[in-house]
Amino acid sequence: MIEGIATLATLGFTLGLFLALAARFLKVEADPIVDDITAMLPGSNCGQCGFAGCGQAAEAMAEGTATLDICPPGGKGLIENLAARLGVDWDFSNSTTNTVPMLAYVQEATCIGCTRCFKACPTDAIIGAPKQMHSVIDSACNGCTLCIDVCPTECLQMVEVKTTLTNWRWNKPLPLAQLPLAA
Amino acid sequence: MPKLSIRGGVHPDEHKLTNEITITRVPTPERLYLPLKQHIGAPAAPDKVIHEIIHKGQIIARAQGSVSANIHAPCSGYVEQITDWAAPHPSGLPTRTMVLVNDGRELRDDVSTPVNPLFLRPEVIAERVSQAGIVGLGGATFPSAVKLTLGQSRNTPVLIINGCECEPYLTCDDRLMQERTQAVMDGIQLLAQALYGPDTIIAIERNKPEAIRLMEIACKDFGNIRVMAVPTRYPMGSEKQLIEYITGRQVPAGKLSADIGVTLHNISTAYAISNAVRHGKPLTHRIVTVAGDAVKRPGNYEVPIGMLISDLLAFCGLKEEPQRILMGGPMMGQALPHAEIPITKGCNGVLAMSRAEVKNSTEHPCIRCASCVDACPIGLSPLTMAAMLKKDKLDQAVDIGLKDCILCGSCSFACPSAIPLVHYFNYGKGELLIRGQQQQKDDEIKRLIQGRQVRMAQQEKEKEEMIAKRMQAIAKRKAAEKAAAEQNSEKEIA
């Protein structure tokens, strides 16, 4: 019995040492660009991009396998930042993704106070208590839609951010129409 | 020594046809609409409830935070409702507004006024200006008391009173100086007193000879107050341009005029300060120039703040349905979507333009004539900035000075191709603002996400600890039971 224990212990110790040394000396440096992109992304891991989380999406973007407009919560500003970091030109007119900012909204009539949405919310943007109506704090919601999936009564909906005097802005002047050349 | 003129600028047709018409007092309409935000800074908070009786001059909404202003009732009556009403803004989006019903009785609380306010300490004058809800009446609507306090703490040696009124059509400051010279002069003295007696210069454009003459007579007795006639050139009345012209020093980008030792106030503000400090009358009325070819009786009107533009235009009479309604002057004024919008503290003019007056020139390609570069008072290159903004290259536009643009409109005016240059800069500045807001929100959300993760980890740890504790407790109890059982069995054996 002692032999067996000794063998396994030695084996375990040697392999452990080997792994520890390998982790120290054969370390693969993470691409700094991935870290940069991860820092830019919202970090709510909502999965609207089709990846498991923001980290994976960042890797895909760095490799060039994902387009820059896959993140709805990030919106237009994020695309601009990403394009600047990755050194690419981004033409907004080609983008198919909806970049209109969205917010979650609780329909008061159908909310049963089940608390599932605020447990799912990564930004603590939903407040409420069991069997009490819940509500979304607009300034904390980034539109990740994680709460939509867990709501049993479909009382949560995504709505467009309302235009108010604080976020209203001038539209872009229409481009000059092609003028007929003088004959 | 001042230079010959300012850099750039343009000289649009003056249209100052109302400068010889006496100021008319407009009767208070049945209802007044007072937005809670008529100034730069946080909106005021209502101090009266719905159906509460109000007297003329009472505070109906109080300033919130350090940069904000009180709002007073221009009439006696009661508060009908506090609702969302179209804001004096090109979008016409709703803003919180108090609706007052005028009972026509002009009831007023007694106010105690100091015998001679010129003996008051500077801090007390600033406090009274703040109480009276006075903001920069030239259009900037920055709370005047904040400016005074800043000037007091920085001890600014120069006070400039801005009587340039370089916008075409507008003549309200001109008329004030001509008709109410003594009150304006009193306000200027109070301002000088509040700033520990600085060197005071009243700047008036040369196209107002009568105002210059009267103001010169009025300040003959004061050694430290003098009138300076400045060239007629738009935008002479812009704060930074005027300061550079008079002192020869530029306000650095992103800095305040107080940083180079200058405080600047408008003529209308000086008048309002005299009313407030000398007579205890808060800011409830202002002089508004009503002009434009669609108006039957153009002129200067003393209007209660909160009066709807439609009511004012009805009082002045309309020759035809106006094609465009502007709040402010034609260069920097805002086109309003309709006339059911109230006059606010910062509104110095209402222009109802006729169909013939509104130019509808079509845009042509840029011919690179650089007229806009010559016209820009800041020394920017509007054609380059517009080209960048056309392609949404916001960062590049910021690099060449988008943030320094004062949106004066000289470039658009000078452009022979009618390119909406200033519209591009408005667009660019709006995008910058949104970007800043979004960045702030993103940072906040990141903080929330991290906070939640830390909390979740903490909860998990606590749960594990609790389970471990409970397991320990169970183990202890079992051991104790076992020991007891053993003891018992031992006893039995014994």
XYZ file of C-alpha atoms in Angstrom:
677
model
C 0.000 0.000 0.000
C 2.786 2.391 0.913
C 4.389 1.756 -2.470
C 1.204 2.719 -4.268
C 0.795 5.937 -2.303
C 4.404 6.880 -2.861
C 4.175 6.228 -6.603
C 1.065 8.322 -7.060
C 2.384 11.099 -4.848
C 5.665 11.273 -6.766
C 3.819 11.180 -10.069
C 1.474 13.934 -8.960
C 4.291 16.098 -7.621
C 6.440 15.740 -10.796
C 3.564 16.456 -13.147
C 2.439 19.365 -10.979
C 5.933 20.816 -11.020
C 6.093 20.376 -14.780
C 2.788 22.155 -15.250
C 3.786 24.967 -12.922
C 7.040 25.488 -14.785
C 5.271 25.289 -18.142
C 2.757 27.916 -17.020
C 5.629 30.164 -16.011
C 8.000 29.766 -18.939
C 5.787 28.726 -21.845
C 3.123 31.376 -21.117
C 1.254 32.565 -24.223
C 1.004 36.334 -24.169
C -2.635 37.420 -24.626
C -3.032 39.761 -27.561
C -3.192 43.268 -26.035
C -5.678 44.289 -28.706
C -8.148 41.725 -27.334
C -7.817 43.212 -23.867
C -8.343 46.689 -25.276
C -11.468 45.633 -27.133
C -12.782 43.774 -24.079
C -12.367 46.962 -22.083
C -14.361 48.889 -24.699
C -17.245 46.407 -24.812
C -20.034 46.863 -22.261
C -19.052 43.749 -20.285
C -22.619 42.693 -19.584
C -22.106 39.370 -21.445
C -25.602 39.586 -22.886
C -24.900 37.389 -25.891
C -26.801 39.495 -28.444
C -23.728 39.278 -30.681
C -23.979 35.498 -30.890
C -20.885 34.894 -28.791
C -20.889 33.513 -25.262
C -19.651 36.743 -23.770
C -17.840 40.001 -24.388
C -14.412 38.329 -24.166
C -15.150 35.921 -27.012
C -16.667 38.685 -29.112
C -13.525 40.747 -28.572
C -11.349 37.881 -29.770
C -13.461 37.417 -32.866
C -13.307 41.129 -33.646
C -9.553 41.181 -33.196
C -9.220 38.240 -35.577
C -11.511 39.935 -38.026
C -14.095 37.161 -38.047
C -16.777 39.362 -36.532
C -17.958 42.737 -37.822
C -17.773 45.801 -35.604
C -21.513 46.397 -35.476
C -22.497 43.228 -33.608
C -22.949 44.893 -30.238
C -26.350 46.632 -29.936
C -25.801 47.928 -26.376
C -22.555 49.599 -27.442
C -24.239 51.563 -30.209
C -22.663 53.954 -32.652
C -20.060 55.293 -30.224
C -18.623 51.831 -29.663
C -18.316 51.198 -33.403
C -16.406 54.464 -33.785
C -14.065 53.577 -30.926
C -13.491 50.067 -32.279
C -12.816 51.344 -35.776
C -10.281 53.799 -34.392
C -8.554 51.107 -32.287
C -8.455 48.562 -35.093
C -7.490 51.153 -37.660
C -10.321 50.413 -40.062
C -12.753 52.712 -41.804
C -16.355 52.050 -40.919
C -19.107 53.171 -43.200
C -22.326 53.531 -41.227
C -24.468 53.489 -44.325
C -23.583 49.813 -44.933
C -24.416 48.719 -41.441
C -27.508 46.552 -41.131
C -27.549 46.436 -37.357
C -29.941 48.683 -35.558
C -27.834 51.252 -33.763
C -30.784 53.062 -32.253
C -30.289 52.839 -28.489
C -32.884 50.676 -26.765
C -34.019 50.372 -23.168
C -35.959 47.708 -21.275
C -39.408 48.796 -20.126
C -41.710 47.055 -17.631
C -45.382 47.094 -18.559
C -46.995 47.689 -15.239
C -50.264 45.917 -15.986
C -48.705 42.514 -16.610
C -45.786 42.481 -14.161
C -46.393 39.838 -11.473
C -43.365 40.676 -9.361
C -41.554 37.383 -9.919
C -38.097 38.961 -9.372
C -36.537 36.925 -12.189
C -35.629 39.919 -14.303
C -33.742 41.761 -11.649
C -31.834 38.635 -10.759
C -30.815 38.373 -14.416
C -29.884 42.037 -14.870
C -26.091 42.426 -15.046
C -26.199 46.139 -14.298
C -28.681 46.158 -11.377
C -30.902 48.386 -13.479
C -34.166 46.756 -12.348
C -35.596 47.395 -8.929
C -38.447 45.585 -7.232
C -39.368 43.074 -4.551
C -41.241 39.737 -4.571
C -44.876 40.269 -5.579
C -44.223 43.997 -6.049
C -44.106 45.704 -9.399
C -40.640 46.074 -10.892
C -39.256 49.026 -12.721
C -36.242 49.818 -14.895
C -33.824 52.618 -14.053
C -33.192 54.129 -17.494
C -29.786 55.571 -16.703
C -28.470 52.141 -15.634
C -29.954 50.052 -18.478
C -27.735 49.380 -21.465
C -30.299 47.417 -23.437
C -28.665 43.977 -23.103
C -32.091 42.185 -23.316
C -31.130 39.510 -20.749
C -34.240 40.353 -18.756
C -36.540 39.901 -21.754
C -35.793 36.177 -21.996
C -36.528 35.367 -18.359
C -39.811 37.268 -18.023
C -42.667 34.734 -17.731
C -45.429 37.192 -18.677
C -43.658 39.022 -21.500
C -44.241 42.256 -19.689
C -40.692 43.368 -20.389
C -40.156 44.981 -23.757
C -37.393 46.837 -25.487
C -38.305 50.405 -26.398
C -36.346 53.060 -28.233
C -34.778 55.746 -26.086
C -37.085 58.758 -26.152
C -35.837 61.987 -27.682
C -35.784 64.734 -25.068
C -34.213 68.161 -24.896
C -31.073 66.657 -23.353
C -30.393 64.119 -26.106
C -31.894 65.941 -29.085
C -29.357 66.957 -31.685
C -29.236 68.550 -35.088
C -29.609 66.102 -37.953
C -26.901 65.877 -40.540
C -27.487 68.193 -43.517
C -28.673 66.238 -46.518
C -25.938 65.554 -49.042
C -25.843 67.828 -52.019
C -27.951 66.371 -54.778
C -26.082 65.498 -57.936
C -26.229 68.648 -59.964
C -26.607 68.388 -63.724
C -23.418 69.536 -65.417
C -23.723 72.578 -67.580
C -23.791 71.634 -71.212
C -4.601 99.777 -27.738
C -7.464 98.158 -29.583
C -7.034 96.873 -33.067
C -8.829 98.300 -36.083
C -11.491 95.619 -35.992
C -12.006 91.995 -35.086
C -10.693 89.137 -37.178
C -13.071 88.019 -39.890
C -16.714 88.737 -39.384
C -19.300 89.906 -41.891
C -21.531 92.889 -42.364
C -25.104 91.780 -43.017
C -27.863 94.287 -43.766
C -28.738 95.860 -40.447
C -32.540 96.062 -40.738
C -32.537 98.022 -37.467
C -35.785 99.763 -38.373
C -37.203 99.628 -34.860
C -34.492 101.726 -33.190
C -36.616 104.866 -33.120
C -39.810 103.316 -31.837
C -40.527 103.766 -28.118
C -40.742 100.651 -25.951
C -44.387 99.579 -25.495
C -45.588 97.709 -22.446
C -47.559 94.631 -23.422
C -50.593 93.837 -21.226
C -50.240 90.501 -19.436
C -52.243 87.825 -21.258
C -54.689 85.494 -19.555
C -52.155 82.684 -19.224
C -48.386 82.611 -18.854
C -46.205 79.576 -19.556
C -42.984 79.546 -17.564
C -40.530 76.725 -18.353
C -38.574 75.563 -15.300
C -35.371 75.693 -17.301
C -34.771 79.149 -18.765
C -31.085 79.266 -17.908
C -27.894 77.287 -18.235
C -27.656 74.741 -15.419
C -30.122 72.626 -13.482
C -33.865 73.337 -13.923
C -35.529 75.187 -11.051
C -37.903 73.215 -8.801
C -41.529 74.407 -8.425
C -42.103 76.180 -5.127
C -45.860 76.556 -5.548
C -48.439 73.819 -5.884
C -51.276 73.593 -8.371
C -54.125 76.052 -7.573
C -51.924 77.982 -5.134
C -52.522 81.723 -5.200
C -49.543 83.773 -6.281
C -48.680 87.439 -6.097
C -46.702 89.362 -8.644
C -42.978 88.973 -8.096
C -43.214 85.930 -5.828
C -40.790 83.057 -6.372
C -42.651 80.232 -8.103
C -39.650 77.965 -8.710
C -36.370 77.835 -6.826
C -32.841 77.444 -8.166
C -31.351 73.955 -7.795
C -27.628 73.605 -7.279
C -24.917 76.192 -7.786
C -25.640 77.071 -11.441
C -29.375 77.708 -11.669
C -31.845 80.577 -11.262
C -35.077 81.371 -9.430
C -38.224 82.009 -11.453
C -40.754 84.639 -10.358
C -44.383 85.261 -11.175
C -44.884 88.125 -13.677
C -48.552 88.462 -12.675
C -50.856 87.750 -9.764
C -53.295 84.883 -9.984
C -52.800 81.189 -9.425
C -50.874 78.183 -10.713
C -53.143 76.305 -13.085
C -50.925 73.333 -13.785
C -47.358 72.106 -14.015
C -47.154 70.308 -17.304
C -45.047 69.536 -20.372
C -45.141 72.368 -22.900
C -43.176 73.066 -26.079
C -39.763 74.507 -25.205
C -38.192 77.542 -26.894
C -35.954 75.247 -28.899
C -35.827 74.379 -32.616
C -37.151 70.888 -31.870
C -40.181 72.194 -29.979
C -39.889 69.187 -27.662
C -41.781 69.442 -24.388
C -40.202 70.691 -21.177
C -41.612 71.070 -17.626
C -43.570 74.294 -17.581
C -45.645 76.098 -14.945
C -48.857 77.555 -16.311
C -50.057 80.659 -14.464
C -53.504 82.203 -14.761
C -53.493 85.992 -14.581
C -56.277 87.487 -12.439
C -55.443 91.003 -13.656
C -55.276 92.429 -10.124
C -51.514 92.968 -10.115
C -51.291 92.141 -6.394
C -47.780 92.513 -5.096
C -46.107 91.767 -1.751
C -44.378 94.695 -0.089
C -40.668 94.639 -0.673
C -38.091 96.351 1.449
C -35.352 97.967 -0.596
C -32.137 99.421 0.734
C -32.085 103.214 0.832
C -28.988 103.397 -1.323
C -27.854 100.056 -2.688
C -24.532 101.589 -3.710
C -23.496 101.295 -0.053
C -24.098 97.545 -0.041
C -21.262 95.060 0.281
C -20.387 93.299 -3.017
C -21.468 89.889 -1.652
C -24.883 91.300 -0.751
C -25.374 92.694 -4.258
C -24.514 89.278 -5.741
C -26.960 87.646 -3.312
C -29.757 90.024 -4.363
C -29.009 89.426 -8.036
C -29.189 85.697 -7.375
C -32.499 86.050 -5.478
C -33.993 88.034 -8.373
C -33.278 85.164 -10.776
C -31.233 87.285 -13.183
C -29.417 85.496 -15.978
C -27.385 86.795 -18.919
C -30.109 88.515 -20.950
C -28.073 88.775 -24.134
C -29.105 85.214 -24.874
C -26.501 83.123 -23.065
C -28.706 82.842 -19.939
C -25.800 82.106 -17.636
C -26.820 83.036 -14.046
C -25.435 86.551 -13.461
C -24.836 86.048 -9.746
C -22.504 83.125 -10.486
C -20.551 85.370 -12.828
C -20.391 88.093 -10.162
C -19.189 85.685 -7.481
C -16.568 84.350 -9.859
C -15.455 87.895 -10.661
C -15.290 88.675 -6.929
C -13.157 85.645 -6.116
C -10.807 86.199 -9.066
C -10.834 89.972 -8.519
C -11.225 90.815 -12.225
C -9.823 94.298 -12.962
C -11.931 94.884 -16.109
C -15.714 94.985 -16.474
C -17.121 95.165 -19.987
C -20.747 96.086 -20.530
C -21.838 94.667 -23.855
C -24.058 97.069 -25.757
C -22.892 95.985 -29.197
C -26.083 94.277 -30.309
C -24.436 93.154 -33.521
C -27.315 90.915 -34.688
C -29.381 92.489 -37.470
C -32.996 93.497 -36.687
C -32.509 93.590 -32.897
C -32.687 96.988 -31.198
C -33.816 96.195 -27.642
C -30.491 97.135 -26.001
C -30.274 100.257 -28.171
C -33.740 101.377 -27.041
C -32.972 100.600 -23.393
C -29.872 102.796 -23.515
C -31.811 105.607 -25.202
C -34.950 105.531 -23.083
C -33.859 104.236 -19.712
C -30.330 105.621 -19.606
C -30.411 106.356 -15.876
C -31.577 102.853 -14.901
C -29.019 101.203 -17.187
C -26.318 103.447 -15.724
C -27.447 102.556 -12.201
C -27.190 98.855 -13.048
C -23.692 99.365 -14.420
C -22.670 101.175 -11.226
C -24.081 98.329 -9.133
C -22.176 95.805 -11.226
C -18.990 97.831 -10.776
C -19.678 98.058 -7.045
C -20.179 94.270 -6.880
C -16.794 93.748 -8.520
C -14.838 96.113 -6.213
C -14.828 99.001 -8.710
C -13.072 97.656 -11.791
C -12.200 99.650 -14.899
C -15.592 99.682 -16.651
C -16.036 99.949 -20.401
C -19.411 100.209 -22.110
C -18.950 98.885 -25.642
C -21.480 100.153 -28.191
C -21.350 99.624 -31.955
C -20.996 102.795 -34.020
C -24.386 102.247 -35.660
C -26.075 103.483 -32.460
C -24.996 107.160 -32.320
C -27.879 108.257 -30.094
C -27.197 105.550 -27.504
C -23.493 106.426 -27.526
C -24.254 110.110 -27.009
C -26.658 109.533 -24.122
C -24.449 106.990 -22.385
C -21.442 109.295 -22.698
C -23.376 112.076 -20.993
C -24.496 109.658 -18.278
C -21.019 108.483 -17.413
C -19.402 111.902 -17.421
C -19.430 111.963 -13.617
C -17.730 108.602 -13.189
C -13.993 108.337 -13.528
C -13.867 104.595 -13.927
C -16.787 104.142 -16.351
C -16.410 105.095 -19.987
C -18.075 104.429 -23.335
C -16.150 102.893 -26.190
C -17.608 103.064 -29.682
C -16.666 99.876 -31.488
C -16.818 99.123 -35.225
C -20.038 97.783 -36.658
C -19.099 94.271 -37.601
C -20.840 90.988 -36.880
C -20.015 89.188 -34.461
C -18.589 92.119 -32.485
C -20.956 91.367 -29.601
C -19.696 87.843 -29.115
C -18.058 87.650 -25.699
C -14.628 86.455 -26.765
C -14.410 88.710 -29.824
C -15.363 91.808 -27.841
C -12.883 91.030 -25.065
C -10.103 90.557 -27.590
C -10.995 93.789 -29.347
C -11.051 95.838 -26.143
C -8.248 94.317 -24.083
C -6.116 92.898 -26.874
C -6.046 89.568 -25.028
C -7.581 86.305 -26.213
C -9.605 84.063 -23.947
C -7.738 80.735 -24.286
C -9.693 77.751 -25.628
C -11.684 76.067 -22.876
C -11.089 78.926 -20.406
C -13.413 81.567 -18.989
C -13.147 85.304 -19.465
C -12.569 85.629 -15.697
C -9.324 83.692 -16.206
C -7.873 86.680 -18.060
C -9.361 89.152 -15.624
C -12.473 90.249 -17.475
C -16.141 90.089 -16.474
C -18.698 90.787 -19.183
C -22.369 91.643 -18.753
C -25.089 92.705 -21.151
C -26.919 96.044 -21.172
C -30.268 94.331 -20.502
C -28.703 92.474 -17.585
C -27.474 95.757 -16.112
C -30.999 97.159 -16.427
C -32.492 94.081 -14.740
C -29.925 94.372 -11.929
C -30.894 97.989 -11.291
C -34.549 96.946 -11.093
C -33.741 94.098 -8.716
C -31.250 95.706 -6.351
C -32.539 99.270 -6.386
C -36.285 98.628 -6.558
C -36.594 95.023 -5.332
C -38.261 93.929 -8.572
C -37.226 90.445 -9.691
C -36.773 89.530 -13.330
C -40.322 89.061 -14.603
C -40.355 91.190 -17.745
C -37.879 91.857 -20.509
C -37.583 93.984 -23.622
C -38.115 92.000 -26.808
C -37.649 93.307 -30.347
C -40.506 92.166 -32.568
C -39.634 92.611 -36.225
C -39.810 90.978 -39.640
C -41.848 91.855 -42.687
C -44.834 89.821 -41.565
C -45.372 92.055 -38.498
C -47.807 94.952 -38.754
C -46.449 97.013 -35.830
C -42.794 96.113 -35.327
C -40.999 97.613 -32.357
C -39.656 96.966 -28.900
C -42.042 95.532 -26.365
C -41.771 95.043 -22.632
C -43.096 91.517 -22.373
C -43.942 89.428 -19.300
C -41.729 86.336 -19.321
C -43.862 83.311 -20.121
C -46.082 85.066 -22.697
C -46.670 82.916 -25.758
C -45.102 84.170 -28.980
C -48.491 83.721 -30.666
C -50.061 86.107 -28.091
C -47.272 88.614 -28.629
C -47.607 88.439 -32.415
C -51.363 88.845 -32.090
C -50.748 92.006 -30.024
C -48.337 93.391 -32.624
C -50.544 92.353 -35.523
C -49.623 90.248 -38.530
C -49.740 91.307 -42.167
C -49.537 87.735 -43.386
C -48.947 84.248 -42.048
C -45.211 84.273 -41.219
C -43.099 81.941 -43.291
C -40.601 81.494 -40.494
C -40.557 82.476 -36.818
C -37.172 83.094 -35.265
C -36.311 83.498 -31.615
C -33.292 85.799 -31.400
C -31.587 87.450 -34.311
C -31.404 86.170 -37.890
C -27.762 85.076 -37.583
C -27.829 82.960 -34.432
C -31.530 82.810 -33.617
C -33.435 79.532 -33.520
C -36.193 78.816 -36.008
C -39.228 77.683 -34.048
C -41.616 74.992 -35.308
C -44.731 77.005 -34.282
C -45.715 80.088 -32.291
C -47.238 78.392 -29.238
C -43.921 78.754 -27.455
C -43.273 81.060 -24.501
C -40.873 84.016 -24.338
C -38.147 83.111 -21.875
C -35.499 85.130 -20.056
C -32.932 84.763 -22.841
C -35.202 85.770 -25.727
C -34.160 89.194 -27.056
C -36.100 89.129 -30.295
C -38.982 87.541 -32.138
C -38.753 87.753 -35.908
C -41.734 86.837 -38.044
C -40.338 86.596 -41.549
C -42.518 87.023 -44.602
C -42.380 84.700 -47.580
C -40.356 87.253 -49.558
C -37.872 87.752 -46.748
C -36.850 84.105 -46.353
C -34.040 83.269 -48.708
C -34.321 79.792 -50.113
C -31.116 79.451 -52.039
C -30.114 76.025 -53.253
C -26.837 74.542 -52.213
C -24.036 74.311 -54.764
C -20.710 72.513 -54.622
C -17.842 74.151 -52.752
C -15.674 76.189 -55.111
C -12.905 76.504 -52.514
C -13.009 80.306 -52.597
C -12.162 80.442 -48.859
C -14.724 83.194 -48.203
C -15.684 81.256 -45.083
C -12.078 81.193 -43.891
C -11.915 84.972 -44.231
C -15.240 85.383 -42.465
C -14.504 83.117 -39.490
C -13.863 85.330 -36.441
C -12.019 82.513 -34.672
C -9.665 81.764 -37.546
C -10.925 78.269 -38.294
C -11.280 76.638 -41.677
C -15.045 76.043 -42.003
C -14.860 74.364 -45.423
C -12.432 71.726 -44.149
C -14.416 71.080 -40.987
C -17.651 70.725 -42.964
C -15.997 68.290 -45.380
C -14.840 66.165 -42.456
C -18.243 66.231 -40.784
C -19.861 65.261 -44.070
C -17.889 62.013 -43.765
C -18.502 61.767 -40.008
C -14.823 62.266 -39.204
C -15.663 63.862 -35.915
C -12.243 63.438 -34.328
C -10.502 65.133 -37.213
C -12.961 68.026 -37.081
C -12.291 68.400 -33.344
C -8.556 68.425 -34.041
C -8.898 71.468 -36.270
C -11.096 73.363 -33.849
C -14.753 72.278 -33.947
C -14.940 72.897 -30.194
C -13.779 76.506 -30.634
C -16.505 77.311 -33.172
C -18.992 79.797 -31.656
C -21.715 78.983 -34.233
C -21.947 82.660 -35.219
C -23.011 81.823 -38.777
C -20.597 84.217 -40.483
C -19.300 81.369 -42.680
C -22.771 80.366 -43.866
C -23.531 84.020 -44.564
C -20.351 84.486 -46.581
C -20.606 81.255 -48.586
C -21.441 81.973 -52.243
C -22.481 78.333 -52.734
C -25.011 78.485 -49.884
C -23.490 75.488 -48.135
C -25.157 75.091 -44.715
C -21.801 75.273 -42.934
C -23.100 76.233 -39.522
C -25.648 73.433 -39.724
C -22.758 70.983 -40.094
C -21.105 72.444 -37.000
C -24.342 72.259 -35.057
C -24.580 68.634 -36.114
C -20.953 67.953 -35.146
C -21.321 69.608 -31.757
C -24.499 67.621 -31.117
C -22.723 64.379 -31.966
C -19.900 65.329 -29.603
C -22.388 65.973 -26.843
C -24.132 62.641 -27.405
C -20.791 60.892 -27.490
C -19.868 62.422 -24.159
C -23.202 61.417 -22.660
C -22.817 57.873 -23.999
C -19.279 57.605 -22.641
C -20.477 58.723 -19.239
C -23.259 56.146 -19.301
C -20.904 53.383 -20.459
C -18.492 54.127 -17.631
C -21.317 54.153 -15.131
C -22.654 50.837 -16.443
C -19.214 49.263 -16.261
C -18.980 50.359 -12.655
C -22.402 48.801 -11.982
C -21.422 45.528 -13.652
C -18.221 45.309 -11.634
C -20.065 46.220 -8.460
C -22.552 43.477 -9.081
C -19.838 40.913 -9.796
C -18.063 41.771 -6.542
C -21.345 41.552 -4.661
C -22.221 38.203 -6.232
C -18.791 36.783 -5.348
C -19.213 38.065 -1.799
C -22.649 36.469 -1.504
C -21.304 33.176 -2.834
C -18.501 33.260 -0.317
C -20.870 34.043 2.532
C -23.104 31.185 1.470
C -20.194 28.762 1.472
C -19.048 29.989 4.828
C -22.511 29.581 6.225
C -22.759 26.033 4.887
C -19.359 25.234 6.342
C -20.412 26.684 9.698
C -23.626 24.727 9.677
C -21.786 21.523 8.800
C -19.416 22.212 11.665
C -22.294 22.813 14.012
C -23.932 19.559 12.902
C -20.672 17.697 13.345
C -20.228 19.202 16.796
C -23.741 18.289 17.811
C -23.309 14.764 16.548
C -20.023 14.469 18.422
C -21.667 15.792 21.561
C -24.549 13.343 21.170
C -22.123 10.554 20.633
C -20.128 11.543 23.702
C -23.299 11.778 25.730
C -24.427 8.389 24.498
C -21.060 6.910 25.389
C -21.209 8.470 28.835
C -24.673 7.089 29.318
C -23.599 3.641 28.249
C -20.585 3.922 30.521
C -22.910 4.896 33.374
C -25.152 2.000 32.567
C -22.200 -0.307 32.596
C -21.045 1.189 35.842
